[in-house]
Amino acid sequence: WRAGGGGDPEGAVAAALAGWGAAGGGGDGSADADAAAPRCDRDGLLEEGEQCDDGNDMRDDGCSPDCTLECGDGRVSGAEACDRAIAAGMPGACPTSCNDGDACTTDVLSGERCAATCETRPITMPMNGDGCCPAGATIATDSDCMGRCGDGVRTPPERCDTAIPSGMPDACPTSCSDGDACTRDVLMMGGTCNAR
């Protein structure tokens, strides 16, 4: 535009500004949109916009070439423990609850999505009513245990229990005497929980 040349100064300025915006200097904000777009440079560093970054463009290794997790593709791959797209009950299916059917373990669902696993821990402490009689427990310490001779508790069909101290109720006899010299007293099944 030249002074006095009959041009359009306002149009020239508008055209110049439009060109500046298209070159990335502002305008319609497209440069800002590009800067905020998710990135996936596969450099092995997890960065904003990436769900994973394993540093390669291989498929089926748990991290897809577009830096999204491959959980849910119907295959157990990479670091996955399971895959959510595999039907329940099939090998590789992700658990939604845990129960190994053993009353003497606690079963806990750990992790989520394709990292879900069942953790099983043994029960070692006696607790009434949990259905488990852990090692070393007796009916005297855990109601879930079966009575057995020598556990300190007389349970049917026992007549007595050998672990109960002599002279205490339900203690097993170690000798017999009715105090009558004219009778012969014999201890039967001595040393057992059916002594009499």
PDB file of C-alpha atoms in Angstrom:
ATOM      1  CA  TRP A   1       0.000   0.000   0.000  1.00  0.00           C
ATOM      2  CA  ARG A   2       1.319   3.377  -0.932  1.00  0.00           C
ATOM      3  CA  ALA A   3       0.128   6.645   0.433  1.00  0.00           C
ATOM      4  CA  GLY A   4      -2.167   8.264  -2.033  1.00  0.00           C
ATOM      5  CA  GLY A   5      -2.104   5.197  -4.215  1.00  0.00           C
ATOM      6  CA  GLY A   6      -5.766   4.504  -3.860  1.00  0.00           C
ATOM      7  CA  GLY A   7      -5.169   1.211  -2.002  1.00  0.00           C
ATOM      8  CA  ASP A   8      -7.044  -0.305   0.920  1.00  0.00           C
ATOM      9  CA  PRO A   9      -4.992   0.174   4.085  1.00  0.00           C
ATOM     10  CA  GLU A  10      -7.483  -1.662   6.292  1.00  0.00           C
ATOM     11  CA  GLY A  11      -7.573  -4.673   3.953  1.00  0.00           C
ATOM     12  CA  ALA A  12      -3.781  -4.840   3.778  1.00  0.00           C
ATOM     13  CA  VAL A  13      -3.481  -4.837   7.546  1.00  0.00           C
ATOM     14  CA  ALA A  14      -6.160  -7.554   7.870  1.00  0.00           C
ATOM     15  CA  ALA A  15      -4.375  -9.700   5.280  1.00  0.00           C
ATOM     16  CA  ALA A  16      -1.073  -9.279   7.088  1.00  0.00           C
ATOM     17  CA  LEU A  17      -2.612 -10.298  10.409  1.00  0.00           C
ATOM     18  CA  ALA A  18      -4.278 -13.343   8.835  1.00  0.00           C
ATOM     19  CA  GLY A  19      -0.952 -14.443   7.402  1.00  0.00           C
ATOM     20  CA  TRP A  20       0.743 -14.001  10.773  1.00  0.00           C
ATOM     21  CA  GLY A  21      -1.955 -16.162  12.495  1.00  0.00           C
ATOM     22  CA  ALA A  22      -1.598 -18.910   9.902  1.00  0.00           C
ATOM     23  CA  ALA A  23       2.139 -18.951  10.484  1.00  0.00           C
ATOM     24  CA  GLY A  24       1.563 -19.884  14.133  1.00  0.00           C
ATOM     25  CA  GLY A  25       1.575 -16.505  15.792  1.00  0.00           C
ATOM     26  CA  GLY A  26      -1.896 -16.773  17.317  1.00  0.00           C
ATOM     27  CA  GLY A  27      -4.895 -16.258  15.096  1.00  0.00           C
ATOM     28  CA  ASP A  28      -7.266 -19.218  15.318  1.00  0.00           C
ATOM     29  CA  GLY A  29      -5.353 -20.969  18.138  1.00  0.00           C
ATOM     30  CA  SER A  30      -4.346 -23.966  15.987  1.00  0.00           C
ATOM     31  CA  ALA A  31      -0.770 -23.814  17.274  1.00  0.00           C
ATOM     32  CA  ASP A  32      -2.055 -24.061  20.842  1.00  0.00           C
ATOM     33  CA  ALA A  33      -4.225 -27.055  19.885  1.00  0.00           C
ATOM     34  CA  ASP A  34      -1.219 -28.802  18.326  1.00  0.00           C
ATOM     35  CA  ALA A  35       0.855 -28.204  21.445  1.00  0.00           C
ATOM     36  CA  ALA A  36      -1.843 -29.794  23.662  1.00  0.00           C
ATOM     37  CA  ALA A  37      -2.438 -32.821  21.414  1.00  0.00           C
ATOM     38  CA  PRO A  38      -1.412 -36.197  22.874  1.00  0.00           C
ATOM     39  CA  ARG A  39       2.078 -37.204  21.905  1.00  0.00           C
ATOM     40  CA  CYS A  40       3.700 -40.575  21.453  1.00  0.00           C
ATOM     41  CA  ASP A  41       7.395 -40.378  20.701  1.00  0.00           C
ATOM     42  CA  ARG A  42       8.264 -43.955  21.839  1.00  0.00           C
ATOM     43  CA  ASP A  43      11.360 -42.777  23.686  1.00  0.00           C
ATOM     44  CA  GLY A  44      10.800 -45.042  26.700  1.00  0.00           C
ATOM     45  CA  LEU A  45       9.756 -42.151  28.964  1.00  0.00           C
ATOM     46  CA  LEU A  46       6.151 -41.822  30.127  1.00  0.00           C
ATOM     47  CA  GLU A  47       5.030 -38.312  29.273  1.00  0.00           C
ATOM     48  CA  GLU A  48       1.792 -36.339  29.276  1.00  0.00           C
ATOM     49  CA  GLY A  49      -0.683 -37.793  26.804  1.00  0.00           C
ATOM     50  CA  GLU A  50       0.872 -41.291  26.905  1.00  0.00           C
ATOM     51  CA  GLN A  51      -0.685 -44.253  28.726  1.00  0.00           C
ATOM     52  CA  CYS A  52       2.581 -46.155  28.310  1.00  0.00           C
ATOM     53  CA  ASP A  53       5.866 -45.823  26.451  1.00  0.00           C
ATOM     54  CA  ASP A  54       8.049 -48.902  26.071  1.00  0.00           C
ATOM     55  CA  GLY A  55      10.409 -47.321  23.569  1.00  0.00           C
ATOM     56  CA  ASN A  56       9.361 -49.404  20.558  1.00  0.00           C
ATOM     57  CA  ASP A  57       6.615 -49.676  17.958  1.00  0.00           C
ATOM     58  CA  MET A  58       5.885 -53.374  18.474  1.00  0.00           C
ATOM     59  CA  ARG A  59       2.331 -54.638  18.995  1.00  0.00           C
ATOM     60  CA  ASP A  60       1.174 -57.223  21.539  1.00  0.00           C
ATOM     61  CA  ASP A  61       3.826 -56.330  24.113  1.00  0.00           C
ATOM     62  CA  GLY A  62       1.398 -54.544  26.452  1.00  0.00           C
ATOM     63  CA  CYS A  63       2.008 -51.064  25.011  1.00  0.00           C
ATOM     64  CA  SER A  64       0.739 -50.327  21.520  1.00  0.00           C
ATOM     65  CA  PRO A  65       2.655 -48.231  18.958  1.00  0.00           C
ATOM     66  CA  ASP A  66       0.359 -45.273  19.744  1.00  0.00           C
ATOM     67  CA  CYS A  67       1.377 -45.408  23.435  1.00  0.00           C
ATOM     68  CA  THR A  68      -1.944 -46.791  24.686  1.00  0.00           C
ATOM     69  CA  LEU A  69      -2.224 -49.839  26.914  1.00  0.00           C
ATOM     70  CA  GLU A  70      -3.267 -52.954  25.049  1.00  0.00           C
ATOM     71  CA  CYS A  71      -5.493 -54.215  27.860  1.00  0.00           C
ATOM     72  CA  GLY A  72      -8.765 -55.523  26.445  1.00  0.00           C
ATOM     73  CA  ASP A  73      -7.556 -56.895  23.134  1.00  0.00           C
ATOM     74  CA  GLY A  74      -8.423 -60.490  24.048  1.00  0.00           C
ATOM     75  CA  ARG A  75      -4.799 -61.582  24.432  1.00  0.00           C
ATOM     76  CA  VAL A  76      -2.511 -61.735  27.456  1.00  0.00           C
ATOM     77  CA  SER A  77       0.641 -59.965  26.344  1.00  0.00           C
ATOM     78  CA  GLY A  78       3.529 -57.938  27.682  1.00  0.00           C
ATOM     79  CA  ALA A  79       3.213 -57.187  31.380  1.00  0.00           C
ATOM     80  CA  GLU A  80      -0.469 -58.172  31.527  1.00  0.00           C
ATOM     81  CA  ALA A  81      -1.531 -60.732  34.128  1.00  0.00           C
ATOM     82  CA  CYS A  82      -4.843 -61.269  32.312  1.00  0.00           C
ATOM     83  CA  ASP A  83      -7.033 -59.632  29.685  1.00  0.00           C
ATOM     84  CA  ARG A  84     -10.514 -58.236  30.319  1.00  0.00           C
ATOM     85  CA  ALA A  85     -11.782 -59.266  26.879  1.00  0.00           C
ATOM     86  CA  ILE A  86     -11.265 -62.975  27.664  1.00  0.00           C
ATOM     87  CA  ALA A  87     -14.483 -64.638  28.870  1.00  0.00           C
ATOM     88  CA  ALA A  88     -14.764 -65.527  32.558  1.00  0.00           C
ATOM     89  CA  GLY A  89     -13.645 -69.044  33.319  1.00  0.00           C
ATOM     90  CA  MET A  90     -11.281 -69.196  30.348  1.00  0.00           C
ATOM     91  CA  PRO A  91      -7.468 -69.198  30.701  1.00  0.00           C
ATOM     92  CA  GLY A  92      -6.205 -65.615  30.871  1.00  0.00           C
ATOM     93  CA  ALA A  93      -9.520 -64.115  32.031  1.00  0.00           C
ATOM     94  CA  CYS A  94      -9.238 -61.381  34.645  1.00  0.00           C
ATOM     95  CA  PRO A  95     -10.672 -62.279  38.051  1.00  0.00           C
ATOM     96  CA  THR A  96     -13.477 -60.166  39.495  1.00  0.00           C
ATOM     97  CA  SER A  97     -13.479 -61.957  42.861  1.00  0.00           C
ATOM     98  CA  CYS A  98     -11.268 -64.525  44.568  1.00  0.00           C
ATOM     99  CA  ASN A  99     -12.101 -67.787  46.329  1.00  0.00           C
ATOM    100  CA  ASP A 100      -9.865 -70.848  46.104  1.00  0.00           C
ATOM    101  CA  GLY A 101     -12.368 -72.952  48.063  1.00  0.00           C
ATOM    102  CA  ASP A 102      -9.948 -73.452  50.968  1.00  0.00           C
ATOM    103  CA  ALA A 103     -11.345 -72.290  54.321  1.00  0.00           C
ATOM    104  CA  CYS A 104      -7.809 -71.964  55.661  1.00  0.00           C
ATOM    105  CA  THR A 105      -6.773 -69.202  53.262  1.00  0.00           C
ATOM    106  CA  THR A 106      -7.787 -65.580  52.819  1.00  0.00           C
ATOM    107  CA  ASP A 107      -8.244 -64.626  49.181  1.00  0.00           C
ATOM    108  CA  VAL A 108      -7.791 -61.004  48.104  1.00  0.00           C
ATOM    109  CA  LEU A 109      -8.325 -59.423  44.681  1.00  0.00           C
ATOM    110  CA  SER A 110      -5.274 -57.288  43.934  1.00  0.00           C
ATOM    111  CA  GLY A 111      -4.658 -54.868  41.066  1.00  0.00           C
ATOM    112  CA  GLU A 112      -7.124 -53.785  38.407  1.00  0.00           C
ATOM    113  CA  ARG A 113      -7.841 -54.074  34.697  1.00  0.00           C
ATOM    114  CA  CYS A 114      -5.275 -56.368  33.058  1.00  0.00           C
ATOM    115  CA  ALA A 115      -3.115 -56.436  36.188  1.00  0.00           C
ATOM    116  CA  ALA A 116      -5.810 -58.067  38.375  1.00  0.00           C
ATOM    117  CA  THR A 117      -4.657 -61.135  40.317  1.00  0.00           C
ATOM    118  CA  CYS A 118      -5.806 -63.197  43.285  1.00  0.00           C
ATOM    119  CA  GLU A 119      -3.516 -63.213  46.304  1.00  0.00           C
ATOM    120  CA  THR A 120      -3.912 -66.167  48.670  1.00  0.00           C
ATOM    121  CA  ARG A 121      -2.553 -66.118  52.210  1.00  0.00           C
ATOM    122  CA  PRO A 122      -2.706 -68.972  54.735  1.00  0.00           C
ATOM    123  CA  ILE A 123      -4.657 -68.515  57.963  1.00  0.00           C
ATOM    124  CA  THR A 124      -2.326 -69.204  60.876  1.00  0.00           C
ATOM    125  CA  MET A 125      -4.223 -67.827  63.886  1.00  0.00           C
ATOM    126  CA  PRO A 126      -7.211 -69.579  65.491  1.00  0.00           C
ATOM    127  CA  MET A 127     -10.548 -67.803  65.074  1.00  0.00           C
ATOM    128  CA  ASN A 128     -13.929 -69.222  66.002  1.00  0.00           C
ATOM    129  CA  GLY A 129     -16.438 -69.514  63.190  1.00  0.00           C
ATOM    130  CA  ASP A 130     -14.188 -68.960  60.168  1.00  0.00           C
ATOM    131  CA  GLY A 131     -14.383 -72.606  59.089  1.00  0.00           C
ATOM    132  CA  CYS A 132     -10.633 -73.157  59.502  1.00  0.00           C
ATOM    133  CA  CYS A 133      -8.676 -75.130  62.080  1.00  0.00           C
ATOM    134  CA  PRO A 134      -5.095 -73.895  61.505  1.00  0.00           C
ATOM    135  CA  ALA A 135      -2.026 -75.943  62.367  1.00  0.00           C
ATOM    136  CA  GLY A 136      -1.463 -76.143  66.111  1.00  0.00           C
ATOM    137  CA  ALA A 137      -5.026 -75.177  67.024  1.00  0.00           C
ATOM    138  CA  THR A 138      -7.358 -77.425  69.004  1.00  0.00           C
ATOM    139  CA  ILE A 139     -11.035 -77.384  69.824  1.00  0.00           C
ATOM    140  CA  ALA A 140     -10.012 -75.618  73.036  1.00  0.00           C
ATOM    141  CA  THR A 141      -8.675 -72.640  71.052  1.00  0.00           C
ATOM    142  CA  ASP A 142     -10.793 -72.781  67.879  1.00  0.00           C
ATOM    143  CA  SER A 143     -14.380 -74.009  67.601  1.00  0.00           C
ATOM    144  CA  ASP A 144     -13.734 -74.992  63.981  1.00  0.00           C
ATOM    145  CA  CYS A 145     -11.381 -77.784  65.055  1.00  0.00           C
ATOM    146  CA  MET A 146     -12.512 -81.369  65.493  1.00  0.00           C
ATOM    147  CA  GLY A 147     -12.121 -82.819  68.947  1.00  0.00           C
ATOM    148  CA  ARG A 148      -9.287 -85.294  69.334  1.00  0.00           C
ATOM    149  CA  CYS A 149      -7.831 -87.216  72.208  1.00  0.00           C
ATOM    150  CA  GLY A 150      -5.245 -85.158  74.054  1.00  0.00           C
ATOM    151  CA  ASP A 151      -6.507 -81.711  73.084  1.00  0.00           C
ATOM    152  CA  GLY A 152      -7.566 -80.865  76.628  1.00  0.00           C
ATOM    153  CA  VAL A 153     -11.296 -80.931  75.913  1.00  0.00           C
ATOM    154  CA  ARG A 154     -13.576 -83.955  76.258  1.00  0.00           C
ATOM    155  CA  THR A 155     -15.695 -84.234  73.160  1.00  0.00           C
ATOM    156  CA  PRO A 156     -17.967 -87.171  72.274  1.00  0.00           C
ATOM    157  CA  PRO A 157     -17.370 -90.033  71.890  1.00  0.00           C
ATOM    158  CA  GLU A 158     -14.496 -89.537  74.388  1.00  0.00           C
ATOM    159  CA  ARG A 159     -15.098 -90.633  77.986  1.00  0.00           C
ATOM    160  CA  CYS A 160     -12.307 -88.300  79.176  1.00  0.00           C
ATOM    161  CA  ASP A 161      -9.290 -86.441  77.809  1.00  0.00           C
ATOM    162  CA  THR A 162      -5.722 -87.365  78.600  1.00  0.00           C
ATOM    163  CA  ALA A 163      -4.546 -83.740  78.579  1.00  0.00           C
ATOM    164  CA  ILE A 164      -6.857 -82.739  81.431  1.00  0.00           C
ATOM    165  CA  PRO A 165      -4.930 -82.791  84.751  1.00  0.00           C
ATOM    166  CA  SER A 166      -5.741 -85.594  87.182  1.00  0.00           C
ATOM    167  CA  GLY A 167      -8.449 -84.715  89.662  1.00  0.00           C
ATOM    168  CA  MET A 168     -10.107 -82.219  87.298  1.00  0.00           C
ATOM    169  CA  PRO A 169     -13.513 -82.870  85.703  1.00  0.00           C
ATOM    170  CA  ASP A 170     -13.242 -85.074  82.570  1.00  0.00           C
ATOM    171  CA  ALA A 171      -9.670 -86.148  83.439  1.00  0.00           C
ATOM    172  CA  CYS A 172      -8.876 -89.716  82.477  1.00  0.00           C
ATOM    173  CA  PRO A 173      -8.335 -92.247  85.312  1.00  0.00           C
ATOM    174  CA  THR A 174      -4.848 -93.683  85.692  1.00  0.00           C
ATOM    175  CA  SER A 175      -5.797 -96.307  88.280  1.00  0.00           C
ATOM    176  CA  CYS A 176      -8.911 -97.863  89.744  1.00  0.00           C
ATOM    177  CA  SER A 177      -9.978 -98.547  93.316  1.00  0.00           C
ATOM    178  CA  ASP A 178     -13.481 -98.693  94.698  1.00  0.00           C
ATOM    179  CA  GLY A 179     -12.143 -99.109  98.229  1.00  0.00           C
ATOM    180  CA  ASP A 180     -13.648-102.574  98.570  1.00  0.00           C
ATOM    181  CA  ALA A 181     -11.073-105.276  99.350  1.00  0.00           C
ATOM    182  CA  CYS A 182     -13.454-107.916  98.114  1.00  0.00           C
ATOM    183  CA  THR A 183     -13.446-106.631  94.537  1.00  0.00           C
ATOM    184  CA  ARG A 184     -10.792-106.633  91.891  1.00  0.00           C
ATOM    185  CA  ASP A 185     -10.496-103.262  90.137  1.00  0.00           C
ATOM    186  CA  VAL A 186      -8.989-103.166  86.645  1.00  0.00           C
ATOM    187  CA  LEU A 187      -8.226-100.053  84.588  1.00  0.00           C
ATOM    188  CA  MET A 188      -9.375-100.670  81.037  1.00  0.00           C
ATOM    189  CA  MET A 189      -7.981 -98.789  78.014  1.00  0.00           C
ATOM    190  CA  GLY A 190      -5.607 -96.837  80.218  1.00  0.00           C
ATOM    191  CA  GLY A 191      -3.771 -93.943  78.552  1.00  0.00           C
ATOM    192  CA  THR A 192      -6.575 -93.345  76.095  1.00  0.00           C
ATOM    193  CA  CYS A 193      -9.565 -91.027  76.065  1.00  0.00           C
ATOM    194  CA  ASN A 194     -11.798 -94.019  76.675  1.00  0.00           C
ATOM    195  CA  ALA A 195     -10.104 -95.148  79.897  1.00  0.00           C
ATOM    196  CA  ARG A 196     -12.459 -96.529  82.496  1.00  0.00           C
TER     197      ARG A 196
END
